[in-house]
Short mmCIF file of N, CA and C in Angstrom, two decimals:
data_model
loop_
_atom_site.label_atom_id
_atom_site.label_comp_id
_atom_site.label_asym_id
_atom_site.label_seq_id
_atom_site.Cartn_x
_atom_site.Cartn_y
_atom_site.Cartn_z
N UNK R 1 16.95 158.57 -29.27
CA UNK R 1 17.14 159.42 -30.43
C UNK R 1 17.79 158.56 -31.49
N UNK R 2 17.24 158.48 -32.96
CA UNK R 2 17.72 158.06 -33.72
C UNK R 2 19.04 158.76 -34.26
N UNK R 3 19.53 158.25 -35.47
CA UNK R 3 20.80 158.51 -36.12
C UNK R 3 20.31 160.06 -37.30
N UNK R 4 18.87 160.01 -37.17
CA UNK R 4 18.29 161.02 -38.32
C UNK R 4 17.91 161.93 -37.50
N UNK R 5 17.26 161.90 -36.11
CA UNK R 5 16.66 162.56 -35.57
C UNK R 5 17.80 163.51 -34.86
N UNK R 6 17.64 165.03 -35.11
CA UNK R 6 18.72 165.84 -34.43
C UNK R 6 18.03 166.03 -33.06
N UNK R 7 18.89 166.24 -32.22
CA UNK R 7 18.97 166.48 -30.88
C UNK R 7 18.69 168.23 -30.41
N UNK R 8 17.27 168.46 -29.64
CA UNK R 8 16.39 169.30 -29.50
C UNK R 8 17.88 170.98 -29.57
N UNK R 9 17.47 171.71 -30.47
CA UNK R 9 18.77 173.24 -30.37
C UNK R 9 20.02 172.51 -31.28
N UNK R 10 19.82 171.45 -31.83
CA UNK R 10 20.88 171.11 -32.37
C UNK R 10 21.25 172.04 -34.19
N UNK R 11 22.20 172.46 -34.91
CA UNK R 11 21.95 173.04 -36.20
C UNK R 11 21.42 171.28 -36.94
N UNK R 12 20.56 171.44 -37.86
CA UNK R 12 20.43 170.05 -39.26
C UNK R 12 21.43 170.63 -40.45
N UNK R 13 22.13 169.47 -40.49
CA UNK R 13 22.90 169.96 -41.91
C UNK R 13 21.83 169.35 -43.19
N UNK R 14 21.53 169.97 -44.02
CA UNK R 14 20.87 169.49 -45.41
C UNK R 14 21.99 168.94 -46.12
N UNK R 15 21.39 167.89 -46.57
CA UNK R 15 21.99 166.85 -47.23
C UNK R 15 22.53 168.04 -48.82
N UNK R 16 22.57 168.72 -49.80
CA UNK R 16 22.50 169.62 -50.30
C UNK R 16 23.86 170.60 -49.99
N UNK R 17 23.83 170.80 -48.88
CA UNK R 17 25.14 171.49 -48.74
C UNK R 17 24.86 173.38 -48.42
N UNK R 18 23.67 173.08 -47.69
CA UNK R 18 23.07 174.33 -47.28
C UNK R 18 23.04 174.50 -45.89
N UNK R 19 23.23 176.02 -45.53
CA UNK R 19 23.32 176.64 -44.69
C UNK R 19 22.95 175.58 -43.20
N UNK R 20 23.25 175.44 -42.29
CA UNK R 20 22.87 174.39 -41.52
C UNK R 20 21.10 175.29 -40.89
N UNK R 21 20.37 174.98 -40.15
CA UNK R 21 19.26 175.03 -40.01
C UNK R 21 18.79 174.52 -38.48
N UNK R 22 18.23 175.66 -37.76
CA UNK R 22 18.10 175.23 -36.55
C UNK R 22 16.53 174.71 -35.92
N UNK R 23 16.36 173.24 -35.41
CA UNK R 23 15.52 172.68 -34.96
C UNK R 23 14.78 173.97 -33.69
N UNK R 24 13.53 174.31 -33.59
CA UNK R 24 13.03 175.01 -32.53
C UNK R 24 12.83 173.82 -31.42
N UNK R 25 13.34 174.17 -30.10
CA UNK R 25 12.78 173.33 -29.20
C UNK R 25 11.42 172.99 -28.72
N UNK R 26 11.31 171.58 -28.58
CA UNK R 26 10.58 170.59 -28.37
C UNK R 26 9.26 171.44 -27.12
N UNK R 27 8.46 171.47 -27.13
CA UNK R 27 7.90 171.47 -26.04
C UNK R 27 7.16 170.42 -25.25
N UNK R 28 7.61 171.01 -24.24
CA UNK R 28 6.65 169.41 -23.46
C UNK R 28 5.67 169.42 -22.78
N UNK R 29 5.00 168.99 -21.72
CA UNK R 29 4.15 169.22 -20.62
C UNK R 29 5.02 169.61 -19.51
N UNK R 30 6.18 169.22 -19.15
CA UNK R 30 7.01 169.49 -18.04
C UNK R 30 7.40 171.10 -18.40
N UNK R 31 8.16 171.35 -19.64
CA UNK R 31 8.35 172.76 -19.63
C UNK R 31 7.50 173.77 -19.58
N UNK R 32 6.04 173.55 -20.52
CA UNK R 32 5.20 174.31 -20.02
C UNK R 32 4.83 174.58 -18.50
N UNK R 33 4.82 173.51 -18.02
CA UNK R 33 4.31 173.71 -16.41
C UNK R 33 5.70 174.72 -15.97
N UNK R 34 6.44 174.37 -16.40
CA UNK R 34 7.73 175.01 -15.73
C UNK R 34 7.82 176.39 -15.97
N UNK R 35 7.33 177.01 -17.38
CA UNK R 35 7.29 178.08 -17.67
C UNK R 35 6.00 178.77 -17.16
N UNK R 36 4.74 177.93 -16.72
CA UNK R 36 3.75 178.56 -16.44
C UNK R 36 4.22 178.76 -14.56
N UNK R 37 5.41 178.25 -14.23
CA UNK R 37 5.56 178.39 -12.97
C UNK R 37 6.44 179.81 -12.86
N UNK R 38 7.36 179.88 -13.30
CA UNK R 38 8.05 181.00 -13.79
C UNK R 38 7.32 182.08 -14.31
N UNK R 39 6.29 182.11 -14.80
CA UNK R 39 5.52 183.33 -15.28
C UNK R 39 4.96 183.54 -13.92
N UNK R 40 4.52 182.71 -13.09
CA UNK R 40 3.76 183.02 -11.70
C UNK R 40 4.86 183.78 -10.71
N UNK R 41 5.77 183.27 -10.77
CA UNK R 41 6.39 183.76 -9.94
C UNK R 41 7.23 184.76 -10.33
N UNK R 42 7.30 185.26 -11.88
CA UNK R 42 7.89 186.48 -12.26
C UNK R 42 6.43 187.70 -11.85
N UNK R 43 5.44 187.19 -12.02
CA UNK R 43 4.24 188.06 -11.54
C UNK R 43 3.87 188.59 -10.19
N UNK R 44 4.40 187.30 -8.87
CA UNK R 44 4.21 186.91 -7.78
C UNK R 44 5.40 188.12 -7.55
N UNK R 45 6.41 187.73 -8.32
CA UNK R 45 7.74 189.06 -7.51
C UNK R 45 7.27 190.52 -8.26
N UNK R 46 7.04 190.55 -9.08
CA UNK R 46 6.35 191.90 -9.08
C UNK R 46 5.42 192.41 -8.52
N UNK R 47 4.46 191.86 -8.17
CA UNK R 47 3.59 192.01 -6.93
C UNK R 47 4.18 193.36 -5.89
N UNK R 48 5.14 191.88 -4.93
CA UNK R 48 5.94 191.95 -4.03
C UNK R 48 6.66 192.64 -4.31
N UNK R 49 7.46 193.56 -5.24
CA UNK R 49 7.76 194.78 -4.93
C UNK R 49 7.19 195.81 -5.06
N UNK R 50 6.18 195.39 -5.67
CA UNK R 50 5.61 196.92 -5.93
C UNK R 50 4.51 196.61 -4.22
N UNK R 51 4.21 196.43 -3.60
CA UNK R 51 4.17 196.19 -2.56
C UNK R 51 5.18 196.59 -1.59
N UNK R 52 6.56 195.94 -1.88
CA UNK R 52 7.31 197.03 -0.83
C UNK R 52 7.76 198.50 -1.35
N UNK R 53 7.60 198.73 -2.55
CA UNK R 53 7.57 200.27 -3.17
C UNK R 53 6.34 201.10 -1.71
N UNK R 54 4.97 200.49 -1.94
CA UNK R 54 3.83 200.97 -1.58
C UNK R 54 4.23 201.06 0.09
N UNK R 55 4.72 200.05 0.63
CA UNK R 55 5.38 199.74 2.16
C UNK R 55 6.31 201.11 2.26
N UNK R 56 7.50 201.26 1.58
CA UNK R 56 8.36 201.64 1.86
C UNK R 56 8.33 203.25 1.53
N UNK R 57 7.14 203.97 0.66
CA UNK R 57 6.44 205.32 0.12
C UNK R 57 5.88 205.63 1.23
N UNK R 58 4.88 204.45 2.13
CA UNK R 58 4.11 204.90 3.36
C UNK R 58 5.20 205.13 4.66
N UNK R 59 6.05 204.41 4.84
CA UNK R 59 7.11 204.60 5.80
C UNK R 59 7.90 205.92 5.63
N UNK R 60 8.02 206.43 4.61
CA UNK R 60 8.67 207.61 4.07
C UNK R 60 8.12 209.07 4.37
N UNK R 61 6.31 208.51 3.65
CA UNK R 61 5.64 209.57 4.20
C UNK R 61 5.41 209.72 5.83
N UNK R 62 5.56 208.67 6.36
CA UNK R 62 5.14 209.02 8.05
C UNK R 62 6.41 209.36 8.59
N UNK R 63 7.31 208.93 8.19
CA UNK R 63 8.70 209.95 8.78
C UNK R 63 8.93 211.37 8.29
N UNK R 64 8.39 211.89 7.01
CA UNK R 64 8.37 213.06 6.52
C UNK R 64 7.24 213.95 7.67
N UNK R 65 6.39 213.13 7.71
CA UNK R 65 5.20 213.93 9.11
C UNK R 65 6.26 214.01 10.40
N UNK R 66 6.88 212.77 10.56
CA UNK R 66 7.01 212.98 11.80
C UNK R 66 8.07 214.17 11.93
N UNK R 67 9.14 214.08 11.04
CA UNK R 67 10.15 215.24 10.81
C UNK R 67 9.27 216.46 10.82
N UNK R 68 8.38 216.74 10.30
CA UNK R 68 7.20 217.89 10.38
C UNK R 68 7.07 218.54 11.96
N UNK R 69 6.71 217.23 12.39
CA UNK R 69 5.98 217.40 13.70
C UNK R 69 7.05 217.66 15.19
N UNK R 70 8.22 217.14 14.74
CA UNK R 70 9.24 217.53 15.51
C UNK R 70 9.68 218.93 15.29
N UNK R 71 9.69 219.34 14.40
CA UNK R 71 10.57 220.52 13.60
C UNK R 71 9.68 221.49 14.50
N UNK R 72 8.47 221.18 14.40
CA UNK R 72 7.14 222.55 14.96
C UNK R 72 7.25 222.21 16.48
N UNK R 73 7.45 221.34 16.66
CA UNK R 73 7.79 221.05 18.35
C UNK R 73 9.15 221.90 18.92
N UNK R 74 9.96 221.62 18.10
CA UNK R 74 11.25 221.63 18.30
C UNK R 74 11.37 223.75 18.42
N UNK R 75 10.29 223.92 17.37
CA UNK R 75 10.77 225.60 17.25
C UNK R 75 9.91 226.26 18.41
N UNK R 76 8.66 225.30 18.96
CA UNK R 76 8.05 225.51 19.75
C UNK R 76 8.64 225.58 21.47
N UNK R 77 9.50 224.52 21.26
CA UNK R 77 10.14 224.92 22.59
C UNK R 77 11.25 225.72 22.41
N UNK R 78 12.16 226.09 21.63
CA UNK R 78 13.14 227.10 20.99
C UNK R 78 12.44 228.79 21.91
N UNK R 79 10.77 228.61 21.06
CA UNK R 79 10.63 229.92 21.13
C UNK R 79 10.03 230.00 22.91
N UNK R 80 9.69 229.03 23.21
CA UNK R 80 9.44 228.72 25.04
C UNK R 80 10.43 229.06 25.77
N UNK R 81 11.60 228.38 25.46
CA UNK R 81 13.13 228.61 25.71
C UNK R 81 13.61 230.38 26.16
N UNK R 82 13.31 230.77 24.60
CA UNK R 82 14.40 232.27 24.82
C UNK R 82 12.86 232.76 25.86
N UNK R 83 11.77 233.02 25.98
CA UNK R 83 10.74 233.40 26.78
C UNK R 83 11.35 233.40 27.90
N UNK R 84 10.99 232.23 28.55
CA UNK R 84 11.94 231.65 29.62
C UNK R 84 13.28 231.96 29.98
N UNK R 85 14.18 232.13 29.07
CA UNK R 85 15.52 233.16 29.54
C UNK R 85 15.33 234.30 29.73
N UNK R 86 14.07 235.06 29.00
CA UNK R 86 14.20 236.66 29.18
C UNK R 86 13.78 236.56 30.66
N UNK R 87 12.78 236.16 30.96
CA UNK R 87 12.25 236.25 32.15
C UNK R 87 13.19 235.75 33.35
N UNK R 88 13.63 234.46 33.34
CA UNK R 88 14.60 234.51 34.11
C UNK R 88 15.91 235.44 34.13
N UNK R 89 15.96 236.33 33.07
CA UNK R 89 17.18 237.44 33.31
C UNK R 89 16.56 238.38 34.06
N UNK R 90 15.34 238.84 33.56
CA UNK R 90 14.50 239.85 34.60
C UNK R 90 14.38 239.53 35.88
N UNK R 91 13.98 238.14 36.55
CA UNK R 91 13.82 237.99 37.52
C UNK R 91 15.17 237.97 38.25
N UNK R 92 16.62 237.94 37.80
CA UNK R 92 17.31 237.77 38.51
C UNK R 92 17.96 239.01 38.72
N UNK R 93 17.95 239.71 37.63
CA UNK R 93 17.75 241.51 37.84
C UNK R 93 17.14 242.06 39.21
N UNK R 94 15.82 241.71 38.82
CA UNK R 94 15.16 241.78 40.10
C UNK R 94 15.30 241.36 41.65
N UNK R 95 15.62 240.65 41.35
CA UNK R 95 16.32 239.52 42.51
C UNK R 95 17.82 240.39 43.35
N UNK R 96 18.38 240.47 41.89
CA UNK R 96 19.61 241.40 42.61
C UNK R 96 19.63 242.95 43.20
N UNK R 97 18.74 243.18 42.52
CA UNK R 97 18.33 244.98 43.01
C UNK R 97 17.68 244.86 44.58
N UNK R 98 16.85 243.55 44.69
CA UNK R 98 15.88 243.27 46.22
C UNK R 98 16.85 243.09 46.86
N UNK R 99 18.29 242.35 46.71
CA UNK R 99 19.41 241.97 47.86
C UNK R 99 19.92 243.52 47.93
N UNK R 100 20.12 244.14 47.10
CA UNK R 100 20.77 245.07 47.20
C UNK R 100 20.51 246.51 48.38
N UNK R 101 18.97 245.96 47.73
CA UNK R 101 17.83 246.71 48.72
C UNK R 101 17.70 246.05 50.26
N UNK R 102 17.92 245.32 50.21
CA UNK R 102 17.93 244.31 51.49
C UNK R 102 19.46 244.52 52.00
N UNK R 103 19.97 244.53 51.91
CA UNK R 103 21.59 245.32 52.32
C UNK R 103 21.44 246.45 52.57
N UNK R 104 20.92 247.14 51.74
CA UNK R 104 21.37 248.61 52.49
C UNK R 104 20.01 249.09 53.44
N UNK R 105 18.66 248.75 53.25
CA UNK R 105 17.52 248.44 54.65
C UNK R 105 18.88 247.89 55.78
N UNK R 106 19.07 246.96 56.01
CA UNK R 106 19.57 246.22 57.10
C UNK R 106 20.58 246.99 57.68
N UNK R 107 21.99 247.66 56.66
CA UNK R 107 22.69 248.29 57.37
C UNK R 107 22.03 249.77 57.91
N UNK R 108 21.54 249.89 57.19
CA UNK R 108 20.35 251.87 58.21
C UNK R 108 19.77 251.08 59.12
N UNK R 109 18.75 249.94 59.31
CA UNK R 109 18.60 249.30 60.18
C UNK R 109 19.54 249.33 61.76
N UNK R 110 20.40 248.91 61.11
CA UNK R 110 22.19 248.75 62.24
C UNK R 110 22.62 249.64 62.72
N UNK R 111 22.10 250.82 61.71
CA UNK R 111 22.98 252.35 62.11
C UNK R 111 21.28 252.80 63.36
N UNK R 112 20.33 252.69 62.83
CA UNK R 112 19.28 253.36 63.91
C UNK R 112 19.26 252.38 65.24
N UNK R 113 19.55 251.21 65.36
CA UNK R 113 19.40 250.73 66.76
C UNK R 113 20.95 250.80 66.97
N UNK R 114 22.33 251.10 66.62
CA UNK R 114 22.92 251.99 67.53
C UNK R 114 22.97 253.24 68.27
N UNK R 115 22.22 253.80 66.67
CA UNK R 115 21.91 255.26 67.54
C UNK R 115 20.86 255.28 68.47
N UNK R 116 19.67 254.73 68.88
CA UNK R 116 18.80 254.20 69.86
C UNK R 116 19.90 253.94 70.64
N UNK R 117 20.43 252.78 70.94
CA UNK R 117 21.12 252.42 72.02
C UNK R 117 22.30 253.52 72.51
N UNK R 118 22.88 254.30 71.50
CA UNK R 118 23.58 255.39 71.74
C UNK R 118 22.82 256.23 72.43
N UNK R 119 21.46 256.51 72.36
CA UNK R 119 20.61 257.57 72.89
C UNK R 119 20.25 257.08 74.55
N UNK R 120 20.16 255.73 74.21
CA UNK R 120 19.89 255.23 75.74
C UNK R 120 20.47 255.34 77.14
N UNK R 121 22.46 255.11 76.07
CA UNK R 121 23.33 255.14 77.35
C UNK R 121 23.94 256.29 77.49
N UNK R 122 23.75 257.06 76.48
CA UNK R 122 24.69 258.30 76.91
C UNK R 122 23.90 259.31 76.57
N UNK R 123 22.73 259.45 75.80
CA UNK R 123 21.83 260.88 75.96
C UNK R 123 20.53 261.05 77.25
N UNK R 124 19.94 259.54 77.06
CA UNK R 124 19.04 259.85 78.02
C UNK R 124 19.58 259.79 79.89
N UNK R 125 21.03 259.88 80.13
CA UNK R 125 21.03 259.87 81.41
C UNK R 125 21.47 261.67 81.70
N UNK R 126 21.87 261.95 80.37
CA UNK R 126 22.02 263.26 80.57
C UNK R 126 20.85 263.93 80.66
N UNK R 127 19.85 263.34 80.02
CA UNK R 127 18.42 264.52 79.60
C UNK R 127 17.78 264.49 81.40
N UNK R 128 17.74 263.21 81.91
CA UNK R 128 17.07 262.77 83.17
C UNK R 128 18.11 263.71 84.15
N UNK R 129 19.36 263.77 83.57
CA UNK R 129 19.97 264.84 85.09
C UNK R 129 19.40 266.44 84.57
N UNK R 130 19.24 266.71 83.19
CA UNK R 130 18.09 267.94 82.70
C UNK R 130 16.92 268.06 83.51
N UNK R 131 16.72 267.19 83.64
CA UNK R 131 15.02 267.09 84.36
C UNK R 131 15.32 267.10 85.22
N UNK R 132 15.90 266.59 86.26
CA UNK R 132 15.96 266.71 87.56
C UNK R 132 16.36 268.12 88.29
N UNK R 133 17.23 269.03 87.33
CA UNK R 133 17.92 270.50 87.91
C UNK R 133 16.19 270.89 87.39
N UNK R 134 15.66 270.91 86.61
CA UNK R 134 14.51 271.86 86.01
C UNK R 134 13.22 271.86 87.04
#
């Protein structure tokens, strides 16, 4: 660089005594490439997000299904569920009325083969000494 030549962004003072005056920078072959690299890759990253926008909208929507699909599952066995309790309350209703029934069969049960065996040892030896005077 010469003693005249200002240095690239530098202000020029005019000899005159005017406002100083700013040199536009130089372009080169290196900065262009540099800026045409930078435009690629300001393009290249926009891409790439709007790409993971598109990634991350589809991931959103398939969890919104899947939340869907649980929810209808979920009320599906809910409503399987109380089914299933009514019935098992009935059946154990049931269940308890059959023991109940089964208890009191068994004790009349208990009471007729004593009275059988009551009839055995102490009515029928009386009836057989009946028969024998007759």
């Amino acid at each position: 660089m010469s003693a005249h030549e200002p240095a690239i962004g530098l202000p020029l003072t005019a000899l005159d005594g005017l406002e100083p005056v700013y040199a536009p920078p130089v372009r080169t072959a290196a900065s262009s490439a540099e800026e045409e690299r930078r435009r690629r890759r300001m393009i290249s990253n926009r891409e790439s997000a709007r790409r993971s926008r598109q990634r991350k909208q589809r991931q959103l929507e398939g969890l919104r299904l899947e939340a869907n699909r649980l929810g209808s599952q979920n009320r599906g066995l809910a409503d399987r569920l109380g089914a299933l309790s009514y019935y098992s309350a009935l059946f154990r209703r049931e269940n308890a009325r059959l023991r109940d029934e089964s208890a009191a069969l068994g004790r009349r049960l208990g009471d007729i083969r004593r009275a059988a065996l009551w009839w055995r040892l102490v009515r029928m030896p009386q009836m057989d000494a009946l028969r024998r005077l007759c």
